PDB file of C-alpha atoms in Angstrom:
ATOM      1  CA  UNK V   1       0.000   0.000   0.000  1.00  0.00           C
ATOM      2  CA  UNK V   2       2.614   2.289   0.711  1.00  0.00           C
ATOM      3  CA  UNK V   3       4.590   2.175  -2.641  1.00  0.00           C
ATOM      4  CA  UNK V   4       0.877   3.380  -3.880  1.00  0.00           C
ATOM      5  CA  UNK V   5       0.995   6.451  -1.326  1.00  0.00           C
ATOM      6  CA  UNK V   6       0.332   9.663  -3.618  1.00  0.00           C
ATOM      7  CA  UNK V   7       1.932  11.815  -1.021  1.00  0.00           C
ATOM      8  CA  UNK V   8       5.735  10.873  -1.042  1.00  0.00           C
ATOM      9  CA  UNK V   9       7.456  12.222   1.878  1.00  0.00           C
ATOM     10  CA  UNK V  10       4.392  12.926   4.089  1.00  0.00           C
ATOM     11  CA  UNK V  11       5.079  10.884   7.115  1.00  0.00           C
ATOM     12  CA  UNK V  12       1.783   8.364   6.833  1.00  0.00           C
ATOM     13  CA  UNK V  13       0.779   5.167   7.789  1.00  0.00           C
ATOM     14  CA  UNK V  14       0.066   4.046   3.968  1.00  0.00           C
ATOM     15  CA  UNK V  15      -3.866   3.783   4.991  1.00  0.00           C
ATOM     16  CA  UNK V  16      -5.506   6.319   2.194  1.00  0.00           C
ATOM     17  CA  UNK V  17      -9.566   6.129   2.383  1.00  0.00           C
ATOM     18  CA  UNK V  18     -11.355   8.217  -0.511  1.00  0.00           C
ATOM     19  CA  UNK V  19      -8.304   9.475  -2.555  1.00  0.00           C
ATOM     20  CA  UNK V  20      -6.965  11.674  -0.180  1.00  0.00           C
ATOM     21  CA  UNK V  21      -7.907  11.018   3.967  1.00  0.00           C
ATOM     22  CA  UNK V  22      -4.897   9.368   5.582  1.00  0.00           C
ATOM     23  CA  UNK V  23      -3.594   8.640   8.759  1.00  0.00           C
ATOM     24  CA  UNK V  24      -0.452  10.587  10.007  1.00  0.00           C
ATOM     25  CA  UNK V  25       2.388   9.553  12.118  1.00  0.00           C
ATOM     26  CA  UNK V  26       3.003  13.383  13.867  1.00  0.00           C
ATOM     27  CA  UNK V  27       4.194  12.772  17.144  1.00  0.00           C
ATOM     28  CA  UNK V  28       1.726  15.157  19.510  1.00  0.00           C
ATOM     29  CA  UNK V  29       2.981  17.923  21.105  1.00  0.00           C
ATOM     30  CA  UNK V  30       5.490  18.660  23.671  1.00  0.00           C
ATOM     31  CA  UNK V  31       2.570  20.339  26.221  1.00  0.00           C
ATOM     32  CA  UNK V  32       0.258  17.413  25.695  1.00  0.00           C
ATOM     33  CA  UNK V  33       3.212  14.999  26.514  1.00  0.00           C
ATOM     34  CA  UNK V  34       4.305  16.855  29.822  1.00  0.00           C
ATOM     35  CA  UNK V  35       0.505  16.929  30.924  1.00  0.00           C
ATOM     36  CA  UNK V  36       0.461  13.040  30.224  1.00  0.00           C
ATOM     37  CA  UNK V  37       3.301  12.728  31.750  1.00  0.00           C
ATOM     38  CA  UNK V  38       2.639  14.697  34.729  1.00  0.00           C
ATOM     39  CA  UNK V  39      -1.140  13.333  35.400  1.00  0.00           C
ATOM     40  CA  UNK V  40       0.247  10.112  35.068  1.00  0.00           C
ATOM     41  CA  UNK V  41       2.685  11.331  38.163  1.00  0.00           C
ATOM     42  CA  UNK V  42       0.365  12.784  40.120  1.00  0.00           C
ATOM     43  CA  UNK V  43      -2.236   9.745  40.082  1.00  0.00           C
ATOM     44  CA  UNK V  44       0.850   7.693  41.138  1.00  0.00           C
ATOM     45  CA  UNK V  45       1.897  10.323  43.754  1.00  0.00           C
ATOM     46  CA  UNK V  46      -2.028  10.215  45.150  1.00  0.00           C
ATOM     47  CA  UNK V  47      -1.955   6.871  45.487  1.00  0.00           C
ATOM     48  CA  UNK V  48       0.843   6.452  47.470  1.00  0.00           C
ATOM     49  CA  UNK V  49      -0.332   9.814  50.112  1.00  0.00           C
ATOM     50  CA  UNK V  50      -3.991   8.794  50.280  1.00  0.00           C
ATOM     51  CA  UNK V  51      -5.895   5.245  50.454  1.00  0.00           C
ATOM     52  CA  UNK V  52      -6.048   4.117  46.684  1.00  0.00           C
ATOM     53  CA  UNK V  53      -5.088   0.911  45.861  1.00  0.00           C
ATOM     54  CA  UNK V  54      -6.956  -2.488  46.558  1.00  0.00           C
ATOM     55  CA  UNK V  55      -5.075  -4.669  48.236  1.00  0.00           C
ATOM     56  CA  UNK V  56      -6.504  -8.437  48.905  1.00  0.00           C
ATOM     57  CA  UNK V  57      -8.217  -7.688  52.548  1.00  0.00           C
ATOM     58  CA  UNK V  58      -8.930  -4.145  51.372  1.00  0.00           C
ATOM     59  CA  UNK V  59      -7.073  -1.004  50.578  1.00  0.00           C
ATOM     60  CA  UNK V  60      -3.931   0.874  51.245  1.00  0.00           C
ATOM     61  CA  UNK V  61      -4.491   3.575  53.938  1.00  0.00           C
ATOM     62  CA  UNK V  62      -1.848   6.195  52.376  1.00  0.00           C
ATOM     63  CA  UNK V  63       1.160   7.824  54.070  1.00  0.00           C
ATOM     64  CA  UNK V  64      -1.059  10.601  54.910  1.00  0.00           C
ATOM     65  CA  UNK V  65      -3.684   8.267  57.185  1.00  0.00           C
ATOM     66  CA  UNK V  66      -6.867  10.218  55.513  1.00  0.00           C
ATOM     67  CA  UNK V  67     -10.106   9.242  55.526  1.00  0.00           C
ATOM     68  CA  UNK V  68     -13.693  10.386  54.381  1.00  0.00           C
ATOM     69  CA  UNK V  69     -14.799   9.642  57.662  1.00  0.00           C
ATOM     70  CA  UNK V  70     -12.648  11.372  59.514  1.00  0.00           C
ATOM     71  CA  UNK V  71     -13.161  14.460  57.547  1.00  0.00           C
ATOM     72  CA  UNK V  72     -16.745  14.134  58.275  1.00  0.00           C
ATOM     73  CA  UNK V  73     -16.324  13.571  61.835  1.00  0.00           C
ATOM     74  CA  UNK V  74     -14.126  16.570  62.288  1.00  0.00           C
ATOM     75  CA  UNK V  75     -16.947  18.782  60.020  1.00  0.00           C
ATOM     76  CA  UNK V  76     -19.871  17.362  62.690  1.00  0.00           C
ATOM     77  CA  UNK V  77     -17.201  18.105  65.604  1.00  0.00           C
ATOM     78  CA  UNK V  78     -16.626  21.644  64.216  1.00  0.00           C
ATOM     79  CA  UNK V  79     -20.686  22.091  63.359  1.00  0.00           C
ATOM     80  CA  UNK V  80     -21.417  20.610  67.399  1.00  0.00           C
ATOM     81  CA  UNK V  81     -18.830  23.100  68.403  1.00  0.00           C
ATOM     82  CA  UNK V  82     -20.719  26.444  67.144  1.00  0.00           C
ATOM     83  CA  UNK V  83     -23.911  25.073  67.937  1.00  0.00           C
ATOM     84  CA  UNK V  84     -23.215  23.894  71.884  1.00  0.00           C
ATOM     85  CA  UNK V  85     -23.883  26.955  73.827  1.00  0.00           C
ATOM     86  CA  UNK V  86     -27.110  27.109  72.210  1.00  0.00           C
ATOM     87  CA  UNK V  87     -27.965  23.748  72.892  1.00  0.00           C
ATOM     88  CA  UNK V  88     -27.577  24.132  76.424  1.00  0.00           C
ATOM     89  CA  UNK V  89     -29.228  27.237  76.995  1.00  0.00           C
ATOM     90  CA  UNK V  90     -32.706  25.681  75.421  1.00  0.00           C
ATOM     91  CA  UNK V  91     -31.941  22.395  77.530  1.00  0.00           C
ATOM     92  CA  UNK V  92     -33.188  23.993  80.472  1.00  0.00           C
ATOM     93  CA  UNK V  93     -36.185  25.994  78.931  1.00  0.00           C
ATOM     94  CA  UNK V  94     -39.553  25.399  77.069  1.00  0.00           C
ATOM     95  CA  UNK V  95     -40.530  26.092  73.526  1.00  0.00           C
ATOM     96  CA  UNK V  96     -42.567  28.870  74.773  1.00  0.00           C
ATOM     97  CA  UNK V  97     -39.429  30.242  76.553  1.00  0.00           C
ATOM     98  CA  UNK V  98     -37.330  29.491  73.738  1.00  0.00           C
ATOM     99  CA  UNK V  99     -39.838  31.934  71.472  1.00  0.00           C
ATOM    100  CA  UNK V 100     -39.766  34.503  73.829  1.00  0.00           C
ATOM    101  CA  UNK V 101     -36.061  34.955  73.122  1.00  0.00           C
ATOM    102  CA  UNK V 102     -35.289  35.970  69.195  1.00  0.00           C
ATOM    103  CA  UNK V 103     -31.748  34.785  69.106  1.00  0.00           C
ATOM    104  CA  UNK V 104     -33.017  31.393  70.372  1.00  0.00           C
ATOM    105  CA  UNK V 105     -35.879  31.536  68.182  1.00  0.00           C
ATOM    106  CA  UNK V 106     -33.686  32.221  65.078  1.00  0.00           C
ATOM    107  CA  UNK V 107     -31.159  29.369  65.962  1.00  0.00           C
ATOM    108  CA  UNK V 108     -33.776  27.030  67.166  1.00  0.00           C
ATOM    109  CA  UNK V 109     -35.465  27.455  63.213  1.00  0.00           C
ATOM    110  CA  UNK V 110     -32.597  27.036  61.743  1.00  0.00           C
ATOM    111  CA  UNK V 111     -31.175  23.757  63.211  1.00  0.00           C
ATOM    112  CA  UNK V 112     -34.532  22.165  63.187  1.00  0.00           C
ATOM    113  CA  UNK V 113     -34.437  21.976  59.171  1.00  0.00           C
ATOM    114  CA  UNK V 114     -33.071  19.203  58.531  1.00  0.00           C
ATOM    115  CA  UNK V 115     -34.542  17.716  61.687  1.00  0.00           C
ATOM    116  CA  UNK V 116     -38.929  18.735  59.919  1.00  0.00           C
ATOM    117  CA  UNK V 117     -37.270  17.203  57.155  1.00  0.00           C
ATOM    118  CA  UNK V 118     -36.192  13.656  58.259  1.00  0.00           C
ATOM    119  CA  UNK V 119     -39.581  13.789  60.260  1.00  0.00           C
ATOM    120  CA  UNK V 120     -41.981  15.623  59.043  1.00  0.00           C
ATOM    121  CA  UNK V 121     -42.101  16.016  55.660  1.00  0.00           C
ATOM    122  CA  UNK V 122     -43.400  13.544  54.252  1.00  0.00           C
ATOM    123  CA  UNK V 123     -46.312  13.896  55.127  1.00  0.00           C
ATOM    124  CA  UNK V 124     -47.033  17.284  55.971  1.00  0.00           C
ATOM    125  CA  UNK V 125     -44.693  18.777  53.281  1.00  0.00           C
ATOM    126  CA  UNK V 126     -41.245  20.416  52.746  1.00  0.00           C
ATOM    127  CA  UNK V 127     -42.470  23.783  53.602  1.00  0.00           C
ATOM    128  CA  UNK V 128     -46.058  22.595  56.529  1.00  0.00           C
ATOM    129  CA  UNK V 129     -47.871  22.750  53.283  1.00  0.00           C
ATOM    130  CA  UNK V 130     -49.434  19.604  53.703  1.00  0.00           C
ATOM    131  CA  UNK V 131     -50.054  16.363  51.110  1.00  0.00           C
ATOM    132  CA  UNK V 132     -53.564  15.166  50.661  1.00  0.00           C
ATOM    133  CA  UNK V 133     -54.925  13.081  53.684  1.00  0.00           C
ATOM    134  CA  UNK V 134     -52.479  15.292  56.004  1.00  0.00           C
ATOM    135  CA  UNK V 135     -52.642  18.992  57.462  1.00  0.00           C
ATOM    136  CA  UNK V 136     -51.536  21.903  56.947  1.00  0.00           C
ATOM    137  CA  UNK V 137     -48.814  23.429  59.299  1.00  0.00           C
ATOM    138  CA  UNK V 138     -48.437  26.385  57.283  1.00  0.00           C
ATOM    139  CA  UNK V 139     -51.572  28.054  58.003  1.00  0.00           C
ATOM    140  CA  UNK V 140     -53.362  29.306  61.590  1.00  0.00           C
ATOM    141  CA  UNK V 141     -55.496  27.040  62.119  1.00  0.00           C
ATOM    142  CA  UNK V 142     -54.869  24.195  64.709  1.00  0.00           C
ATOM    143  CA  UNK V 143     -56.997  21.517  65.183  1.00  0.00           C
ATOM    144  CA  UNK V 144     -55.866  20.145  68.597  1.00  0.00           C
ATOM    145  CA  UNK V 145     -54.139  23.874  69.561  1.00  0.00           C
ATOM    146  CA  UNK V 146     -51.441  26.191  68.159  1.00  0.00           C
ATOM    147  CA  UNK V 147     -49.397  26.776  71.705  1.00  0.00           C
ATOM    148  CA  UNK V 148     -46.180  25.749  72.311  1.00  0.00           C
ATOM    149  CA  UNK V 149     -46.870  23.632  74.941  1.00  0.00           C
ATOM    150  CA  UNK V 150     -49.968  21.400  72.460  1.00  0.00           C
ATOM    151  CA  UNK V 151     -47.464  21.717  69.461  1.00  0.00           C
ATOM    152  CA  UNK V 152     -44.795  19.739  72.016  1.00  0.00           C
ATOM    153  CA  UNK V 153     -47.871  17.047  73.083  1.00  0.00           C
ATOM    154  CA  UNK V 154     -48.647  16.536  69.643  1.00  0.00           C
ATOM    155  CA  UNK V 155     -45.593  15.875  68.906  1.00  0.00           C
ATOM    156  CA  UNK V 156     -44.227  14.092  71.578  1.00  0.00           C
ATOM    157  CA  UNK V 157     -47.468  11.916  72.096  1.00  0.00           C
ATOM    158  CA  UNK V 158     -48.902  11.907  68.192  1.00  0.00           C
ATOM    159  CA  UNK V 159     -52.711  12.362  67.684  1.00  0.00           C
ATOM    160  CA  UNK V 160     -54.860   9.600  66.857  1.00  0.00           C
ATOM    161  CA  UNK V 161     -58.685  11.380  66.022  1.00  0.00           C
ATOM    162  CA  UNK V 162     -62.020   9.368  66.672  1.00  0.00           C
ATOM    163  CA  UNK V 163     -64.949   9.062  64.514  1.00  0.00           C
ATOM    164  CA  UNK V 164     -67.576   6.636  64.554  1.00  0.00           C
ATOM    165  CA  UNK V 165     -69.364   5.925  61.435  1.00  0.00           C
ATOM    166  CA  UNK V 166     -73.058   6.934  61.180  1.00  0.00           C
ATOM    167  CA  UNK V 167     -73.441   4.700  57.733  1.00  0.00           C
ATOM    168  CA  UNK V 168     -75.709   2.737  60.240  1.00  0.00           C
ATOM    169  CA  UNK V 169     -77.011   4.773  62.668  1.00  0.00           C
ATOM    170  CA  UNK V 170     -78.054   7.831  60.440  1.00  0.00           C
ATOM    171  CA  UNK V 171     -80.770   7.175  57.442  1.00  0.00           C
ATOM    172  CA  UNK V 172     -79.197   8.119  53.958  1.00  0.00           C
ATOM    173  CA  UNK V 173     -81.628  11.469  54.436  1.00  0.00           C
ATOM    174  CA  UNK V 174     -79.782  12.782  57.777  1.00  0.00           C
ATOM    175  CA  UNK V 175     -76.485  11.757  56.365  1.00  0.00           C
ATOM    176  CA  UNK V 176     -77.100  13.877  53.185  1.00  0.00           C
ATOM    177  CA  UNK V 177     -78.599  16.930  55.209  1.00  0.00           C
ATOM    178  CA  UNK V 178     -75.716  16.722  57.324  1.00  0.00           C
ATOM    179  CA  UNK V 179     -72.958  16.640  54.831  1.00  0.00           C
ATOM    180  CA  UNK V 180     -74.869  19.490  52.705  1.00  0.00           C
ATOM    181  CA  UNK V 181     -74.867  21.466  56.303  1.00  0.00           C
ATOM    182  CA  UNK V 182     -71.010  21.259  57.056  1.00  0.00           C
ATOM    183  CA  UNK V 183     -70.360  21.936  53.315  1.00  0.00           C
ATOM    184  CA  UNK V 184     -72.626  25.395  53.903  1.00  0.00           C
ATOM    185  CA  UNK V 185     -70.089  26.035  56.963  1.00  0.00           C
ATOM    186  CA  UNK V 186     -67.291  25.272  55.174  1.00  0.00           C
ATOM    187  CA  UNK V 187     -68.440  27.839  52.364  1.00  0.00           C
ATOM    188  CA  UNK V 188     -68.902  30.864  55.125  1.00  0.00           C
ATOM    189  CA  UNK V 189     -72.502  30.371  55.294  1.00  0.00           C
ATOM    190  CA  UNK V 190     -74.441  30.832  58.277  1.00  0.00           C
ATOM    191  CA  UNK V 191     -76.506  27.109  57.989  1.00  0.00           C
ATOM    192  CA  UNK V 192     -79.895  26.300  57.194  1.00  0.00           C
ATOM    193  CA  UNK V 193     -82.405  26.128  60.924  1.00  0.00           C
ATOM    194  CA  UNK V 194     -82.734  22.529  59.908  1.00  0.00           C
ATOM    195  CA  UNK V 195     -79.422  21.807  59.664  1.00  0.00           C
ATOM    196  CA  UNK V 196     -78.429  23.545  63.163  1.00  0.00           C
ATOM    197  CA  UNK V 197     -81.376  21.245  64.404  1.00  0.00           C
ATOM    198  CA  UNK V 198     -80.115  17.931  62.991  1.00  0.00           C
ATOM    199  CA  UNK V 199     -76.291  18.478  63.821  1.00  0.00           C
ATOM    200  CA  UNK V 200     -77.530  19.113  67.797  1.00  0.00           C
ATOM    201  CA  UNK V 201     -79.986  16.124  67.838  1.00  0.00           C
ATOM    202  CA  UNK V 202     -77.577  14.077  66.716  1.00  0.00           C
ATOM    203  CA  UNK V 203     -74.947  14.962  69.034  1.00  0.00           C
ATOM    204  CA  UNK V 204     -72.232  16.582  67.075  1.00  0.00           C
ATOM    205  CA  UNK V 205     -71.713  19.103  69.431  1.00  0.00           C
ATOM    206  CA  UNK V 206     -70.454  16.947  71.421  1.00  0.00           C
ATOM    207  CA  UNK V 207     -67.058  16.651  69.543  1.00  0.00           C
ATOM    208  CA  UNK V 208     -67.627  19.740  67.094  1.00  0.00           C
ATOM    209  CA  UNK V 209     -68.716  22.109  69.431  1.00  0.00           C
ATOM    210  CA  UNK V 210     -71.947  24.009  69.847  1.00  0.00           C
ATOM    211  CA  UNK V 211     -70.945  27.076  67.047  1.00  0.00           C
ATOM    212  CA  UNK V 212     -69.402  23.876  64.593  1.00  0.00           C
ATOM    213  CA  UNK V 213     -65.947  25.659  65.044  1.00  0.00           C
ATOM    214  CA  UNK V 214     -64.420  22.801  66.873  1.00  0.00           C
ATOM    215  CA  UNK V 215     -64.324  24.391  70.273  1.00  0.00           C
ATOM    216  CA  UNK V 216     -66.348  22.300  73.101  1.00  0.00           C
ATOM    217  CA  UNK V 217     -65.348  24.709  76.075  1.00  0.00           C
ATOM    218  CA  UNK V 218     -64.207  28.431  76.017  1.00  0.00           C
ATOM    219  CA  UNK V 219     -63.193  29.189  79.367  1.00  0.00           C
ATOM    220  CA  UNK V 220     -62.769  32.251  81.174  1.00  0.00           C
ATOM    221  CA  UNK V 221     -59.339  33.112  80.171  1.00  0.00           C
ATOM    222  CA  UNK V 222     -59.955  32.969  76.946  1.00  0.00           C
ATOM    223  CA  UNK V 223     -58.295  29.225  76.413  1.00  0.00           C
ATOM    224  CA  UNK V 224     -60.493  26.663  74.928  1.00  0.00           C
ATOM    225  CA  UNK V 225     -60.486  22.694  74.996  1.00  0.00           C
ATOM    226  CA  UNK V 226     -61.072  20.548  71.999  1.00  0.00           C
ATOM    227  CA  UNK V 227     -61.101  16.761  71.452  1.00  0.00           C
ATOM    228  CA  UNK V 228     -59.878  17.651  67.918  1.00  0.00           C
ATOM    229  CA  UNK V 229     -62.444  17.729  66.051  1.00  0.00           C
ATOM    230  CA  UNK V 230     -61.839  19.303  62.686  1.00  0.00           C
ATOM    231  CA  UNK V 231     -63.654  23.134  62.952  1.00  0.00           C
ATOM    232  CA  UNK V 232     -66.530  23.741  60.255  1.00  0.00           C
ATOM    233  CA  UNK V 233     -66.471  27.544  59.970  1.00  0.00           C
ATOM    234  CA  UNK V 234     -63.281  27.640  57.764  1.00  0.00           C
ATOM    235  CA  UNK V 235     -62.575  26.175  54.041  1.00  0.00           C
ATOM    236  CA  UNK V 236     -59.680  23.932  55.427  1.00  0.00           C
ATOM    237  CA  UNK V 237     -60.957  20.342  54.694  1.00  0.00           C
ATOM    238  CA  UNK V 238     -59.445  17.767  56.932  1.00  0.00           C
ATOM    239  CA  UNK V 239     -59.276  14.921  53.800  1.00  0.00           C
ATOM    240  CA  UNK V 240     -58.847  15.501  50.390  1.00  0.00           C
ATOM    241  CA  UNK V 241     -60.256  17.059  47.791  1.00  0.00           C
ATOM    242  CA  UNK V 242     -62.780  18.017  50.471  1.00  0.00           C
ATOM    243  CA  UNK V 243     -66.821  19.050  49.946  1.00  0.00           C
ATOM    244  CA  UNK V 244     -70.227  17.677  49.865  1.00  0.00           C
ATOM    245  CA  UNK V 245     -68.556  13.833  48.896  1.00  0.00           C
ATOM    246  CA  UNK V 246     -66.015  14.136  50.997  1.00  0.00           C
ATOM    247  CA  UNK V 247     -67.638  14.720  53.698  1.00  0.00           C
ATOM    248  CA  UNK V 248     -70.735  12.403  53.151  1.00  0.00           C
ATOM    249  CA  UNK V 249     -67.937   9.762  53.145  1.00  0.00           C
ATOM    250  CA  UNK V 250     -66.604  10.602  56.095  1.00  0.00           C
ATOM    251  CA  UNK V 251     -69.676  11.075  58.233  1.00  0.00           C
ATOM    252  CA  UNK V 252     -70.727   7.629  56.713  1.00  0.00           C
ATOM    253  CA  UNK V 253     -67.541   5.878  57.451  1.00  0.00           C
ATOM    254  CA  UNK V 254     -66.381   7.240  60.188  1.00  0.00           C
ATOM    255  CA  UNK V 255     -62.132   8.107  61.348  1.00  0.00           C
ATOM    256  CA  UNK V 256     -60.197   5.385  62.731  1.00  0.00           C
ATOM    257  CA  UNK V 257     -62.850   2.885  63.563  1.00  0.00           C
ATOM    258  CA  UNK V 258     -61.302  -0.692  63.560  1.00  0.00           C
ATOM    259  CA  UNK V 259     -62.670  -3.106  61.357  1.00  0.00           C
ATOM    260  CA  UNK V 260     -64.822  -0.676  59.441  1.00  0.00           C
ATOM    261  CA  UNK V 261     -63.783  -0.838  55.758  1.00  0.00           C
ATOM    262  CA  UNK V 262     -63.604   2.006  54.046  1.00  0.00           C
ATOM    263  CA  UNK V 263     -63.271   4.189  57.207  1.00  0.00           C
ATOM    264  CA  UNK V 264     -60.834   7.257  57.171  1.00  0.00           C
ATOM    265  CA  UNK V 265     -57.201   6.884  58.278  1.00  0.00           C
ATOM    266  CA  UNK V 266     -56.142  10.294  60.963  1.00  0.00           C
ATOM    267  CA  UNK V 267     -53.157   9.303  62.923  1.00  0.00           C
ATOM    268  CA  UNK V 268     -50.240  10.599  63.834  1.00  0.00           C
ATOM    269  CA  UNK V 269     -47.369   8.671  65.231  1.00  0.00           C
ATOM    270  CA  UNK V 270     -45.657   9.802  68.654  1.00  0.00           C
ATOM    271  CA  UNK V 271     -41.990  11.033  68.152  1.00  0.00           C
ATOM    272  CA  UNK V 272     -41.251  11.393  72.180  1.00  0.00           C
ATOM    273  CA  UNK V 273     -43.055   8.251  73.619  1.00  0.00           C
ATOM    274  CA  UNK V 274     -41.170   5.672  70.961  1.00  0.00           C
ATOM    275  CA  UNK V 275     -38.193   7.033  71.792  1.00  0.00           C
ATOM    276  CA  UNK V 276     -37.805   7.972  67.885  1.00  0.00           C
ATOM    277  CA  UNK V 277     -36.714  11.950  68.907  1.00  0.00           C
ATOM    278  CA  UNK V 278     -35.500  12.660  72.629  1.00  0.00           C
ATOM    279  CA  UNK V 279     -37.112  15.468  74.403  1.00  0.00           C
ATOM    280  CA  UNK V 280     -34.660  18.644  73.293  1.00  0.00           C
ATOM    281  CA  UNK V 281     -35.533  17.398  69.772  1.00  0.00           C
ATOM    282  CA  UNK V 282     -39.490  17.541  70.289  1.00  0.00           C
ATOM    283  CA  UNK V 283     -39.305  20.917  71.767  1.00  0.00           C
ATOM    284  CA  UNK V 284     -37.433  22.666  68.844  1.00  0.00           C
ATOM    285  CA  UNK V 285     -39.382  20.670  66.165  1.00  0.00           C
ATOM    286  CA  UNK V 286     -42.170  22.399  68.260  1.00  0.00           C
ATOM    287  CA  UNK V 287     -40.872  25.717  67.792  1.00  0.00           C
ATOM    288  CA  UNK V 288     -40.472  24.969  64.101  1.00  0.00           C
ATOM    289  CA  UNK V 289     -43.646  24.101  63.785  1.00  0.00           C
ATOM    290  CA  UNK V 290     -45.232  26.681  65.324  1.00  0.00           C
ATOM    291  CA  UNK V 291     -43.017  29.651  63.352  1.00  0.00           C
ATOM    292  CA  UNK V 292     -44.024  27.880  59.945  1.00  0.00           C
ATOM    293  CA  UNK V 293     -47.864  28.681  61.128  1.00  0.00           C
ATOM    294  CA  UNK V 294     -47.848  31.558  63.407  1.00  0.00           C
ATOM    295  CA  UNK V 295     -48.919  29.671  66.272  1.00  0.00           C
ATOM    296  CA  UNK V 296     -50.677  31.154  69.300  1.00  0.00           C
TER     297      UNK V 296
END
């Protein structure tokens, strides 16, 4: 092939494709050498200073004794460092002492990320936004209490909500009035006479309260006790997607009643009692929450 080459004294293989593409023998240049050269040098010198090579039980450690681990170690020791005096000033106080002080507050927030994200999120959502079946933390309301102090028992002791189903205690008639009346509430209106009438015969007042807004008791300091029952004079709806179905369904079915198929699912697990989050945890997940909601 090469005694056919029609470019005498080019320095080519002899390989010609198409009359005139060939393949040269031009050595590369001197840079791209000495970077060859050198990265072949420095992988070698890497090797020898940090662990590298596999070995039959393993690896060599390197001259230099590194280790990912240890790097980390040293970043959590530095990170524990910075954030100790803060940790022991909250040890001693509770969430609602720990928002009375902004510094606190601000730290408090901002170590607590990471900690609403590992625990939290899931279900209630990156930001307390909530995901459908769950609530929302990023809004006012509260259905078992916005304080510090309920935030920390919900938390620490979960909620599990109650209630029965009225598929077969209620006719289809009363069912349908009733779920028509909490959809009215839910809309702003005031409530048809008849539905007032049915929802207090029927003894929803009991959980819901006497006004439907979820409050059984107002006492004379202004606090109030609930058993948790969702409020019906706001347009938050405690399952998805929420109105007249929704809550015909749930009136039907009932929340959390064992061995009832198709009943609704409310529970929340407890993050103190398990053992899951100790108890300095639980109080600034409280204060988390209650920031991401304006709490009371």
């Amino acid at each position: 092939m090469a005694e056919n080459d029609p470019f005498p004294g080019e320095d080519n293989t002899g390989h010609i494709w198409d009359g005139n593409l060939r393949e040269l023998r031009n050595p590369p240049p001197r840079w791209w050498m000495l970077g060859l050269w050198a990265s072949i040098l420095f992988v070698v010198g890497y090797g020898i200073l940090y662990p590298f090579w596999p070995t039959a039980d393993g690896y060599t450690k390197g001259l230099l004794g590194w280790t990912q681990i240890e790097e980390y170690r040293r970043g959590v020791a530095q990170v524990e460092a910075v954030r100790a005096p803060f940790e022991e000033r909250i040890r001693g106080l509770t969430a609602a002492d720990i928002l009375a002080d902004p510094e606190l507050t601000q730290y408090t927030v901002a170590s607590s990320k990471v900690l609403f994200g590992d625990n939290c999120s899931a279900c209630h959502g990156s930001g307390g936004q909530g995901n459908p079946g769950y609530p929302i933390l990023a809004d006012d309301y509260w259905q078992y209490g916005g304080t510090p102090a309920k935030l920390v028992e919900s938390i620490g002791q979960g909620r599990q909500g109650s209630m029965p189903a009225h598929g077969e205690i209620l006719s289809a008639t009363e069912i349908d009035r009733l779920a028509r009346f909490v959809t009215e509430l839910k809309s702003g209106e005031p409530g048809a006479e008849d539905g007032w009438s049915l929802y207090r015969a029927k003894g929803c007042v009991a959980c819901h309260g006497q006004e439907g807004d979820g409050v059984v008791v107002r006492l004379p300091n202004g606090d109030v006790i609930t058993v948790g029952a969702p409020s019906f004079r706001n347009g938050i709806w405690r399952f998805a997607p929420g109105g007249y179905e929704s809550a015909r369904y749930t009136i039907t079915h009932g929340v959390n009643q064992p061995g009832r198929p198709g009943s609704r699912e409310a529970v929340m697990p407890d993050f103190g009692a398990s053992g899951r989050l100790g108890e300095q945890e639980v109080k600034k997940l409280a204060v988390y929450v209650h920031q991401l909601g304006g709490g009371l």
